[in-house]
Short mmCIF file of N, CA and C in Angstrom, two decimals:
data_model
loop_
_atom_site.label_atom_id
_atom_site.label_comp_id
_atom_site.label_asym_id
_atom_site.label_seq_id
_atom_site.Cartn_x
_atom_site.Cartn_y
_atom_site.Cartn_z
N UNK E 1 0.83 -1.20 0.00
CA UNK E 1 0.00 0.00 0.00
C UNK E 1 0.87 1.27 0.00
N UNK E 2 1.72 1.03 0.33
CA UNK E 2 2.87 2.75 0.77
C UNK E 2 3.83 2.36 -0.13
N UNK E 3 4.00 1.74 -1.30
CA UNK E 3 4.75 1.53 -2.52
C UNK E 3 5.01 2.56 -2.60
N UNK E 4 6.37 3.36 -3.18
CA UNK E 4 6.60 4.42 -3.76
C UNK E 4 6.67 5.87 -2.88
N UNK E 5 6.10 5.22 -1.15
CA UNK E 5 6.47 6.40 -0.50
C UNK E 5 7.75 7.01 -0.19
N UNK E 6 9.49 6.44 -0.14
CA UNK E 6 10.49 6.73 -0.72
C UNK E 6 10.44 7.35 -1.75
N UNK E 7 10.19 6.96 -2.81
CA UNK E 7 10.47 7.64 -4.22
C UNK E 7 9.62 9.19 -3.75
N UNK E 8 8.46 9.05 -3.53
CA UNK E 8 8.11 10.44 -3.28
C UNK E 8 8.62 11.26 -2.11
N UNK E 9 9.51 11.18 -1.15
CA UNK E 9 10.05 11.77 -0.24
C UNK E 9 11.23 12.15 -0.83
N UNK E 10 11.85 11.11 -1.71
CA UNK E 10 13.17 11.81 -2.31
C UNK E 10 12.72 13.09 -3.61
N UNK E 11 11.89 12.72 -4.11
CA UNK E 11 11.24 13.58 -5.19
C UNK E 11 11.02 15.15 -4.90
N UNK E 12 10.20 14.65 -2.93
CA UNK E 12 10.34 16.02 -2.57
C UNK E 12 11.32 16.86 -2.05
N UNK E 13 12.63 16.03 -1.84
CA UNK E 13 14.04 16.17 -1.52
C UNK E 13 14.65 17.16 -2.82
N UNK E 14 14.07 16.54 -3.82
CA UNK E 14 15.27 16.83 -4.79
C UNK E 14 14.37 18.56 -5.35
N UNK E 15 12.88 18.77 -5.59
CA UNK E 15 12.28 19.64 -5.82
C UNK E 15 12.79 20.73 -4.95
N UNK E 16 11.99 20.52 -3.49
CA UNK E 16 12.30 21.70 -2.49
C UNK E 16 13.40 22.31 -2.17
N UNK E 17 13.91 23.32 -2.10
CA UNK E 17 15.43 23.48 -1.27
C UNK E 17 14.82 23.50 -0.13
N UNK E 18 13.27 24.03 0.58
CA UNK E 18 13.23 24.48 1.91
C UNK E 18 13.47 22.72 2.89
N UNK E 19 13.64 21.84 1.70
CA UNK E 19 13.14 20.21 2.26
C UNK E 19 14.82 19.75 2.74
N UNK E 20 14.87 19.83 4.32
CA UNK E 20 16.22 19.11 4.70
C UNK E 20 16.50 17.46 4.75
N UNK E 21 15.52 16.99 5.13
CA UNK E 21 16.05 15.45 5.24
C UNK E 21 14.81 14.96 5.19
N UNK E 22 14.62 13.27 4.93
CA UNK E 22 13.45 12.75 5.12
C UNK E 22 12.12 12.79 5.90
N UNK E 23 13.05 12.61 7.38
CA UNK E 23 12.61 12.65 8.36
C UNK E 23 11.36 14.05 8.83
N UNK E 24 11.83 15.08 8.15
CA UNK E 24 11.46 16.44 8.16
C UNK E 24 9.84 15.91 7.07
N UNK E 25 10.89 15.73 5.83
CA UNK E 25 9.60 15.94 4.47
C UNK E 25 8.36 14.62 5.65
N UNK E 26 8.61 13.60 5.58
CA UNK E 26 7.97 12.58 6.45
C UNK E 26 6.65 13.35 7.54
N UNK E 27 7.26 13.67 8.60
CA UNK E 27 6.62 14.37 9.99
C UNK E 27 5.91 15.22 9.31
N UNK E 28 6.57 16.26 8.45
CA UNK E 28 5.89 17.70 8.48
C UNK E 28 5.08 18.24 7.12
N UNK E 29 5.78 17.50 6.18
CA UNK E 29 5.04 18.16 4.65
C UNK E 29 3.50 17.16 4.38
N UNK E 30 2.67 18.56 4.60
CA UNK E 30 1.37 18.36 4.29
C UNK E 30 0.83 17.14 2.89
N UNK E 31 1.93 17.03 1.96
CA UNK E 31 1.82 16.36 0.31
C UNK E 31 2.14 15.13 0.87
N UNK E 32 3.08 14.90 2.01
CA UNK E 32 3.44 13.29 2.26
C UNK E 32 2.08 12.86 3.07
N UNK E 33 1.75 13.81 3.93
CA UNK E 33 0.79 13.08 4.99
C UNK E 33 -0.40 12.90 4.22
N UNK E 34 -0.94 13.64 3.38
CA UNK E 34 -2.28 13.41 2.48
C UNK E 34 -2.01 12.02 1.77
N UNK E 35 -0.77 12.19 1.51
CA UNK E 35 -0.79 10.31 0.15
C UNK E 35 -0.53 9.43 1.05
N UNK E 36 -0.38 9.80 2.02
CA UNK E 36 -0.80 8.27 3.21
C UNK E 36 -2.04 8.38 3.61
N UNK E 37 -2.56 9.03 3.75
CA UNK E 37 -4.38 8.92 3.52
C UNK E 37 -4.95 8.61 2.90
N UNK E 38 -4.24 9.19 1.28
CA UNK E 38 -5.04 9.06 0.17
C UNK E 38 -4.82 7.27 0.04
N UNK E 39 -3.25 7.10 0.23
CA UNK E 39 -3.70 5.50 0.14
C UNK E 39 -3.91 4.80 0.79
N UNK E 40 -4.68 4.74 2.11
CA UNK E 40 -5.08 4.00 2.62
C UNK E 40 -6.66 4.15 2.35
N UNK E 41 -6.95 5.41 1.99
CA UNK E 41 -8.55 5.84 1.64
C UNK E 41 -8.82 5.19 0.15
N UNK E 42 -7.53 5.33 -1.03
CA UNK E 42 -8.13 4.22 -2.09
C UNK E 42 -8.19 2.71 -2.63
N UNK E 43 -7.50 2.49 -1.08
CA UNK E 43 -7.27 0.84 -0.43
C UNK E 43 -8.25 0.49 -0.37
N UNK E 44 -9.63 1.18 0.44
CA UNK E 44 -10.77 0.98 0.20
C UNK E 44 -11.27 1.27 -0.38
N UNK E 45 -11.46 2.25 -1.01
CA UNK E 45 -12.41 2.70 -2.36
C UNK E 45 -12.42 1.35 -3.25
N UNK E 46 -10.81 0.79 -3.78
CA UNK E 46 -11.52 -0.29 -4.28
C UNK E 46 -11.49 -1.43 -4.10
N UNK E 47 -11.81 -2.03 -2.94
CA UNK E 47 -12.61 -2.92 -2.44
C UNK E 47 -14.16 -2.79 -1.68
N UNK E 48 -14.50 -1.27 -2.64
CA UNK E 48 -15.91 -1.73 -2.56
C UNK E 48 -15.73 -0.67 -0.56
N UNK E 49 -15.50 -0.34 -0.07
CA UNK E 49 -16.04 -0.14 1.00
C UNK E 49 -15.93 1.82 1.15
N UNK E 50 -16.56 2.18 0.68
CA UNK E 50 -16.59 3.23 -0.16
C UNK E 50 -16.80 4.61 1.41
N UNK E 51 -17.69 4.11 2.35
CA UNK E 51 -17.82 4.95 3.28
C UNK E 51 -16.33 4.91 4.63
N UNK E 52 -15.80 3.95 4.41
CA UNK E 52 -14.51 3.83 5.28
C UNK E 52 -13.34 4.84 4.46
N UNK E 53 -13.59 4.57 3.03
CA UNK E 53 -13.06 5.15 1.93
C UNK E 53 -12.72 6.50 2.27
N UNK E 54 -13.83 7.29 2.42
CA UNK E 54 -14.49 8.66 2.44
C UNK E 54 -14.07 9.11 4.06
N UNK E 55 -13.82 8.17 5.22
CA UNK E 55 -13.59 8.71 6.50
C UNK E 55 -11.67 8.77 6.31
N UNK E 56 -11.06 8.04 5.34
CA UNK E 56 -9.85 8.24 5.85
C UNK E 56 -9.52 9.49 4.74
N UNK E 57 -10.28 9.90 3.98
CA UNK E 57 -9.54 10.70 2.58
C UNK E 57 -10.25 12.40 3.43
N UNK E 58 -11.14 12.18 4.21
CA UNK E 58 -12.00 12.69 5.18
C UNK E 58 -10.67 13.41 6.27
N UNK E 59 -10.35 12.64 6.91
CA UNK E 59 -9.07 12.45 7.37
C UNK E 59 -8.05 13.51 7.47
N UNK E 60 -7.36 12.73 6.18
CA UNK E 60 -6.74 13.72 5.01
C UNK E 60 -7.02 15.08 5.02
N UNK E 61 -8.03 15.49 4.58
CA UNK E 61 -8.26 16.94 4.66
C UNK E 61 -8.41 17.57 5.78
N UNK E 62 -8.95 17.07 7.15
CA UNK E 62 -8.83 17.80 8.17
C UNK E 62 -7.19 18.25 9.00
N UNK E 63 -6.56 17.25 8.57
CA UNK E 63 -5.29 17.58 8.99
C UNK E 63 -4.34 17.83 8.09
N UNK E 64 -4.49 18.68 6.61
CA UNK E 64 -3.56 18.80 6.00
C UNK E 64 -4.69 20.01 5.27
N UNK E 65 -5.47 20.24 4.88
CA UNK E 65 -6.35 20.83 3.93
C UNK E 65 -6.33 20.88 2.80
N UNK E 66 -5.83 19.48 2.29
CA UNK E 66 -5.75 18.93 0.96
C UNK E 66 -7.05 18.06 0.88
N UNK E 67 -7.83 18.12 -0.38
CA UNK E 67 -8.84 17.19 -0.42
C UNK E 67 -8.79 16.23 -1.41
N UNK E 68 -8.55 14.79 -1.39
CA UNK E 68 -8.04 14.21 -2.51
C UNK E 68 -9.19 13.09 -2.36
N UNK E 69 -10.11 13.06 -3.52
CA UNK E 69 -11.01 11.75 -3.40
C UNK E 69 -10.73 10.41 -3.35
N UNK E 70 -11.31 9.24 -2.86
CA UNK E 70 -10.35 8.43 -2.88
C UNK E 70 -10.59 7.40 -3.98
N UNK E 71 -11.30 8.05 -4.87
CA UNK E 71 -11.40 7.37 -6.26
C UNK E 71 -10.56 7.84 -7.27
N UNK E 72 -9.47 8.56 -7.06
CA UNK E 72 -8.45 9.47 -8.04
C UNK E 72 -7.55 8.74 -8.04
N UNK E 73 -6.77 8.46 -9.28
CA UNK E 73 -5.84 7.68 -9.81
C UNK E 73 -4.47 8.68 -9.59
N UNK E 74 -3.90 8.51 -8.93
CA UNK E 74 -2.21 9.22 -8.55
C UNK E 74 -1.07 8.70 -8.90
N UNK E 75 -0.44 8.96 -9.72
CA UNK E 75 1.22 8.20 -10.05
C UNK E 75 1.69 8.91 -9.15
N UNK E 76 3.48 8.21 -9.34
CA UNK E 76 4.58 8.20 -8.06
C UNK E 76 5.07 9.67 -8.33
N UNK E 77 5.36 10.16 -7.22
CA UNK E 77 5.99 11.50 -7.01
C UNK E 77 4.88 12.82 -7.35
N UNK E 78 4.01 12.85 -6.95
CA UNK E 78 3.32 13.86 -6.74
C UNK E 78 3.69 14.48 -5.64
N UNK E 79 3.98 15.97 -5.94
CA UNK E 79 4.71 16.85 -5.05
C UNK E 79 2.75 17.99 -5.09
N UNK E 80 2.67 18.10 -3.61
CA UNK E 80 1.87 19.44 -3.76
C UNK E 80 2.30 20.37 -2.68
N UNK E 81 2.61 21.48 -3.04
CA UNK E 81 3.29 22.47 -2.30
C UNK E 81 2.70 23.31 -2.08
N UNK E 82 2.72 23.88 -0.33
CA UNK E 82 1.83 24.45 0.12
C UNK E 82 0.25 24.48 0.12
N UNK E 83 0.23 23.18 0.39
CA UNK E 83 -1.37 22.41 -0.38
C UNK E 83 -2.58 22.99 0.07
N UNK E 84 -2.68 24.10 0.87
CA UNK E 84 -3.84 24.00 1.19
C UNK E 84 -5.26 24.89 0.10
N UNK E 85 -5.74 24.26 0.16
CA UNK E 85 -6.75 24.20 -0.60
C UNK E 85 -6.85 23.50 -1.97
N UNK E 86 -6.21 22.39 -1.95
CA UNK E 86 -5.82 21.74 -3.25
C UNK E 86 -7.50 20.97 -2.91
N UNK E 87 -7.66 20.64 -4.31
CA UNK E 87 -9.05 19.38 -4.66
C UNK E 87 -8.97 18.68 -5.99
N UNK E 88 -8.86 17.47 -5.36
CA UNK E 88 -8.60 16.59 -6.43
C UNK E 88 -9.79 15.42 -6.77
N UNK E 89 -10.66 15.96 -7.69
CA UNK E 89 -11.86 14.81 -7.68
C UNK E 89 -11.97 13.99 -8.19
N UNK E 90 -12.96 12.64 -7.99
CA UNK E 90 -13.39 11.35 -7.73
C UNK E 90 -12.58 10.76 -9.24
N UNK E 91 -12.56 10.84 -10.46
CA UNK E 91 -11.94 10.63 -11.68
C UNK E 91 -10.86 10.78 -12.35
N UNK E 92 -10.28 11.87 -11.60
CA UNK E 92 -9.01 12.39 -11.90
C UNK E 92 -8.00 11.57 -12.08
N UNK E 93 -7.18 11.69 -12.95
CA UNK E 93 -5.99 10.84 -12.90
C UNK E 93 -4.69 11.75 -13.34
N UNK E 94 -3.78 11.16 -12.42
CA UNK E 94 -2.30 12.31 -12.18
C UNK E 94 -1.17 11.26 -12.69
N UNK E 95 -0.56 11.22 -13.25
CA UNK E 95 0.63 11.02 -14.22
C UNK E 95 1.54 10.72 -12.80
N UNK E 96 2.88 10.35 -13.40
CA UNK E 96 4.00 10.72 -12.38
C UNK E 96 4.65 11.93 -12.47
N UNK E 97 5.39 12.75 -11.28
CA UNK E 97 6.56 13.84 -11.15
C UNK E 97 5.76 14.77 -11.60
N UNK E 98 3.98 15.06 -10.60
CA UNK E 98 3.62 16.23 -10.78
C UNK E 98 3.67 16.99 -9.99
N UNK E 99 3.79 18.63 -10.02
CA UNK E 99 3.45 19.66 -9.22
C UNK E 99 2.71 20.29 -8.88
N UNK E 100 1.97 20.24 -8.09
CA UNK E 100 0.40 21.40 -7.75
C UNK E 100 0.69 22.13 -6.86
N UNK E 101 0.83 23.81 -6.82
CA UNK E 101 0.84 24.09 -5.86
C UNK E 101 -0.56 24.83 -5.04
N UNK E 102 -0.82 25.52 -4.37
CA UNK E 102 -1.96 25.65 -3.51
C UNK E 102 -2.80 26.47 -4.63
N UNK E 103 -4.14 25.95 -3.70
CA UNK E 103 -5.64 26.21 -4.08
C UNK E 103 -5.94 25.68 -6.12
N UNK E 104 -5.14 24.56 -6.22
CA UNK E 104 -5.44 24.09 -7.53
C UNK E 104 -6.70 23.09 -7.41
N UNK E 105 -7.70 22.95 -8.15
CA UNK E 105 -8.60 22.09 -8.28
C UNK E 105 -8.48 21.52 -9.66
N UNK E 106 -8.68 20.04 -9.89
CA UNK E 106 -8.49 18.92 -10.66
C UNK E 106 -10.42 18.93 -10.37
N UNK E 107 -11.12 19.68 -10.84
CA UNK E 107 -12.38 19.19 -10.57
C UNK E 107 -13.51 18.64 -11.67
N UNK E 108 -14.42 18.39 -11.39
CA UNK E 108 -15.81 18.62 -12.32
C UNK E 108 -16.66 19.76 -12.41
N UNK E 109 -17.31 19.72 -14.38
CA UNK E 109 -18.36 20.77 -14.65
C UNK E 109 -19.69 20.52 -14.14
N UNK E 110 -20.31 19.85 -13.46
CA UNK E 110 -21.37 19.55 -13.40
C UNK E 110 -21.35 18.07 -12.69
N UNK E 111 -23.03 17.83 -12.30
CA UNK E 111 -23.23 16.48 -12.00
C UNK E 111 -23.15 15.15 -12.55
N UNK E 112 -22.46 15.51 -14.04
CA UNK E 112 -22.07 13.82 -14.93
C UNK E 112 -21.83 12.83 -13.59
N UNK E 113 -22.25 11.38 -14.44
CA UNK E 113 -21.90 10.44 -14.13
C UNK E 113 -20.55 10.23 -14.99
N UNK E 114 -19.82 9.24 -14.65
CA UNK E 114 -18.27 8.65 -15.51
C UNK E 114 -17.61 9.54 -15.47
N UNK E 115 -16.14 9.59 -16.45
CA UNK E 115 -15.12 10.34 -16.15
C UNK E 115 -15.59 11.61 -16.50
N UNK E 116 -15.58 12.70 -15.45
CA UNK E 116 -15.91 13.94 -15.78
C UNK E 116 -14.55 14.92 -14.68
N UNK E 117 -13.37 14.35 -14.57
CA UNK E 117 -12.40 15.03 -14.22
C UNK E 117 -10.85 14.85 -15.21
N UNK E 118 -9.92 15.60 -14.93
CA UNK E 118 -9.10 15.43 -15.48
C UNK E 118 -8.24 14.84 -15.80
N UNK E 119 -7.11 14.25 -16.65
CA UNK E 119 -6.42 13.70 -17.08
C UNK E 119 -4.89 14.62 -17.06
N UNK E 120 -4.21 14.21 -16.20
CA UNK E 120 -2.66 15.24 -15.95
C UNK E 120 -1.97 14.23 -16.19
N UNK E 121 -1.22 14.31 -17.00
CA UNK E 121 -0.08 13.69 -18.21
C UNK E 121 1.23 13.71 -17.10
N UNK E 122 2.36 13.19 -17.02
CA UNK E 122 3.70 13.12 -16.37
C UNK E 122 4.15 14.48 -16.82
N UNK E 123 4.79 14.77 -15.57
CA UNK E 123 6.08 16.26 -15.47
C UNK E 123 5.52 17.49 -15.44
N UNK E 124 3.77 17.66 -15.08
CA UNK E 124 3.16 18.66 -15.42
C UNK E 124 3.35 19.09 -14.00
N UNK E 125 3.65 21.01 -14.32
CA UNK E 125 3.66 22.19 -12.92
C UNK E 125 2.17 22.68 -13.72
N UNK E 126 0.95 22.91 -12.31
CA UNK E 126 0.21 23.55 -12.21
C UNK E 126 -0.32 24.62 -11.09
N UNK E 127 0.00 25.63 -11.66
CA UNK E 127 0.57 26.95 -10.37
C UNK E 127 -0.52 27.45 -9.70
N UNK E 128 -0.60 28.06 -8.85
CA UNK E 128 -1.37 28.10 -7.96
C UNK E 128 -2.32 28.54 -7.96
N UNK E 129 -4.02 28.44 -7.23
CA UNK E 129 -4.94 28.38 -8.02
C UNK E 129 -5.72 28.23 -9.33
N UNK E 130 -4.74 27.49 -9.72
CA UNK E 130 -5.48 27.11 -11.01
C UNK E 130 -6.57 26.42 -10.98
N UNK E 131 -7.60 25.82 -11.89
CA UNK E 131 -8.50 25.30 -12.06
C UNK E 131 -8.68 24.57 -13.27
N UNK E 132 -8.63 22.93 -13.28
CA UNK E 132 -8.60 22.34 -14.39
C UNK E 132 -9.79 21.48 -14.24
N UNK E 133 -10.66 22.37 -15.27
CA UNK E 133 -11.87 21.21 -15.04
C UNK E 133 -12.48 20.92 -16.62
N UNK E 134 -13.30 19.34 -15.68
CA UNK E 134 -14.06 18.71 -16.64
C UNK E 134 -13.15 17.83 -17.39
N UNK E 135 -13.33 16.36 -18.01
CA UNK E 135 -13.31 15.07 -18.27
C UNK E 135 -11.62 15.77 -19.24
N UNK E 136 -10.56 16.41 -19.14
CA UNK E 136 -10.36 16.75 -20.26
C UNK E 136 -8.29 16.19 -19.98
N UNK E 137 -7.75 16.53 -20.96
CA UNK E 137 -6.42 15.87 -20.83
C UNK E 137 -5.13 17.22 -20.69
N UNK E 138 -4.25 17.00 -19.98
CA UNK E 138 -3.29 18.29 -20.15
C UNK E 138 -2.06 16.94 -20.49
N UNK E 139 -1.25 17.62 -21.25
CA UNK E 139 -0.19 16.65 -21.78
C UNK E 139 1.27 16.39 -21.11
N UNK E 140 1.79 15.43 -21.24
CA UNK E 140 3.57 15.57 -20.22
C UNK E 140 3.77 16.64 -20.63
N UNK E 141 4.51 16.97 -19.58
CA UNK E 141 5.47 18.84 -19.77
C UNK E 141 4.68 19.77 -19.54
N UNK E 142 3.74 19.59 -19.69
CA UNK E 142 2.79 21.71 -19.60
C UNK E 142 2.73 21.89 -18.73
N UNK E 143 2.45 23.27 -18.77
CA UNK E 143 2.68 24.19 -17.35
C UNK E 143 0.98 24.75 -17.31
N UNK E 144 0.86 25.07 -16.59
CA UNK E 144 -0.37 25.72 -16.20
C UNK E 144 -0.13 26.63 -15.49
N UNK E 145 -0.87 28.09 -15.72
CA UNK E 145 0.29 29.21 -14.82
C UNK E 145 -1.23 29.46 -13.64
N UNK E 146 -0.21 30.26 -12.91
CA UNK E 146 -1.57 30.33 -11.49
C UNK E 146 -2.71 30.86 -12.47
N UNK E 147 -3.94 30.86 -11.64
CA UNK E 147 -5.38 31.31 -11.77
C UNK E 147 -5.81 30.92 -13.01
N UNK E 148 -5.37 30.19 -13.65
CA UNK E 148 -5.72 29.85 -15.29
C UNK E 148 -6.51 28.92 -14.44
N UNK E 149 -7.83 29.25 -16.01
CA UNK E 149 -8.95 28.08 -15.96
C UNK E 149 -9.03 27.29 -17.01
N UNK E 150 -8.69 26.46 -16.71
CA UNK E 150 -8.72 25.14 -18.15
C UNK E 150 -9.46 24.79 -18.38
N UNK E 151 -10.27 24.62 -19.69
CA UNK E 151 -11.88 24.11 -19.62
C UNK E 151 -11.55 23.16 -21.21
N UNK E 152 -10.15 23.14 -22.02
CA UNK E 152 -10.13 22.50 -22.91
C UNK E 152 -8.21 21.22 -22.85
N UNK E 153 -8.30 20.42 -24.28
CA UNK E 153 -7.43 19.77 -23.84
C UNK E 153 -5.85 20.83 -24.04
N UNK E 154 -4.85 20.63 -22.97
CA UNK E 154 -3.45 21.34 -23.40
C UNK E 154 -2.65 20.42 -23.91
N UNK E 155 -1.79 20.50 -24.75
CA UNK E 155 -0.90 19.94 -25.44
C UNK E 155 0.24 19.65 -24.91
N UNK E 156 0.84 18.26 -24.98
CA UNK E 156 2.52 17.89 -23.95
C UNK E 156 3.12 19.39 -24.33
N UNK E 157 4.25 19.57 -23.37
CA UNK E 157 5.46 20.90 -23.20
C UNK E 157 4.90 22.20 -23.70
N UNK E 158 3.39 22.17 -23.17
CA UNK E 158 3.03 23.76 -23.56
C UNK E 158 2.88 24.14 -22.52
N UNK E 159 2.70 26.14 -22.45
CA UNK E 159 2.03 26.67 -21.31
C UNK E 159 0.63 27.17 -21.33
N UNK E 160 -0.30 27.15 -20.70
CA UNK E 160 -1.38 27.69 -20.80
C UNK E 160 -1.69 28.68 -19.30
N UNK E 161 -2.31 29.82 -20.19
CA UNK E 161 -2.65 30.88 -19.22
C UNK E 161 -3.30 31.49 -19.25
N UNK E 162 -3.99 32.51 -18.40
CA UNK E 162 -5.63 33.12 -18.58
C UNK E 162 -6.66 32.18 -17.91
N UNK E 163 -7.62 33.29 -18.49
CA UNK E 163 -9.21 33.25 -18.33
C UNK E 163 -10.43 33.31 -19.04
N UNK E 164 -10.68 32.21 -20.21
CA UNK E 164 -10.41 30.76 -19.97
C UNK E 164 -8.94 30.48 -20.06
N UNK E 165 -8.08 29.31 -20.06
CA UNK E 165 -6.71 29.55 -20.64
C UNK E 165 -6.88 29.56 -21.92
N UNK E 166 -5.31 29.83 -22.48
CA UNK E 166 -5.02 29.87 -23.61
C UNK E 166 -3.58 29.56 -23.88
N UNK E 167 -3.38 28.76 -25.13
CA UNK E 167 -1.78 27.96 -25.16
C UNK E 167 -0.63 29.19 -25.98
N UNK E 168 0.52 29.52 -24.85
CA UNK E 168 1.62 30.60 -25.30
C UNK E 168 2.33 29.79 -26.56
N UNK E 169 2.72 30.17 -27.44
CA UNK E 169 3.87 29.89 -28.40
C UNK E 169 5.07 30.13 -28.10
N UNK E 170 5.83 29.30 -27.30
CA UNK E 170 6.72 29.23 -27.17
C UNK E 170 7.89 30.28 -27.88
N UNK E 171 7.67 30.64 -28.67
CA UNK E 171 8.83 30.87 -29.69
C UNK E 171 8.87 32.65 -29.73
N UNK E 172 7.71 33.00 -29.33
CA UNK E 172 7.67 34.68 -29.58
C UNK E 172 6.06 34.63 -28.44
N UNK E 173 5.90 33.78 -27.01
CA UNK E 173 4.91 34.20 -26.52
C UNK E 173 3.30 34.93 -27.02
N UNK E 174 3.20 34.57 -28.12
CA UNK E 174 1.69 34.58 -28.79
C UNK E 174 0.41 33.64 -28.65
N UNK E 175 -0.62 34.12 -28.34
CA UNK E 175 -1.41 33.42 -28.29
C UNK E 175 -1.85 31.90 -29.66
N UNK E 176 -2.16 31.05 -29.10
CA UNK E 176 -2.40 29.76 -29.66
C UNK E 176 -4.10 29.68 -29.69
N UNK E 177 -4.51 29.20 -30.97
CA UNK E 177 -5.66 28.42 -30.72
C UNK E 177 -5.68 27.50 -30.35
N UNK E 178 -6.13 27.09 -29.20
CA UNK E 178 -6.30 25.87 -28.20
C UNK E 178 -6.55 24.56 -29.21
N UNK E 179 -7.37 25.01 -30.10
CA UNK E 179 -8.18 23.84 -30.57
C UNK E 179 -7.42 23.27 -31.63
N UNK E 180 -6.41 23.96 -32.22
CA UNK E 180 -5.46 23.46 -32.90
C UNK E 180 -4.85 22.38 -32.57
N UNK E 181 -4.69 21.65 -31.57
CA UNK E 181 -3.47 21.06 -30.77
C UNK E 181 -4.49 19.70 -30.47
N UNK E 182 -4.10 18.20 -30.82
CA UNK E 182 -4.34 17.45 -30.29
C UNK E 182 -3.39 16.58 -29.04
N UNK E 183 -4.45 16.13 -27.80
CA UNK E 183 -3.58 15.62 -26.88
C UNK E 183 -3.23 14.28 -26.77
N UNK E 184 -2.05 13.58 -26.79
CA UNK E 184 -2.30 11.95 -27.29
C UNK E 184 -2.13 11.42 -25.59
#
């Protein structure tokens, strides 16, 4: 069940400078203590026991103020920095060696049933308060800059920014049509 909790303590070793030793990231960083909730909360989620599920991911948020459902799919090394107010809902699925830092939501548009949260690709920084919602995909590498609202798919090693976002061109910082860009 705690597979990969090393790899993510060193991950947060190697990210943070403020991060001195294990022992520290371990005890004190809010991102380690939530993914020991989160996995013991989606230990049950799937085996079916869905309200034990909900008291440890429950948990989780009271003592860290990270809210991570415990139906969300998480790869290794998720770093969230300064987490509080992070939300990560019931569908979501997170890549490995991501960054979230505070008040980001991974959420849903509405009351759909099925996947109606996001899809975060490996190596993605999403800056603070951002908002990525609805069933949709951001690709390895992109950045998401604070307060951007994502409501479409972003493309691997792009940035997107604004309100709704919108994808920078790398090359001379110009706006992109979003819709240009497919996400694989």
């Amino acid at each position: 069940m705690f597979k990969g909790l090393k790899y993510d303590i060193d991950n947060i070793l190697d990210l943070d400078p403020a991060a001195r030793t294990r022992v520290e990231v371990l005890l004190l960083y809010p991102s380690i203590r939530v993914l020991i909730y989160y996995k013991i909360a989606h230990f049950f989620y799937v085996k079916k026991l869905f309200f034990i599920a909900r008291v440890f991911s429950q948990l989780g948020r009271f003592f860290t103020g990270i809210e991570i459902h415990p139906g969300a799919t998480i790869g290794k090394g998720l770093f969230i920095d300064h987490g509080m107010g992070v939300v990560i809902g019931e569908t979501a699925i997170i890549g490995d060696n991501v960054i979230l830092y505070h008040g980001v939501t991974l959420g849903g548009t509405g009351k759909h049933t099925g996947k109606r949260h996001p899809t975060i690709g490996n190596n993605v920084i999403i800056g603070t308060g951002a908002k990525v919602l609805g069933p949709i995909k951001v690709g390895d590498g992109a950045r998401i800059g604070a307060n951007a609202v994502v409501l479409e798919n972003v493309p691997g090693n792009s940035t997107a920014v604004g309100i709704p976002a919108k994808i920078l061109n790398k090359v001379n910082n110009t706006v992109i049509d979003i819709t240009d860009y497919w996400v694989i």
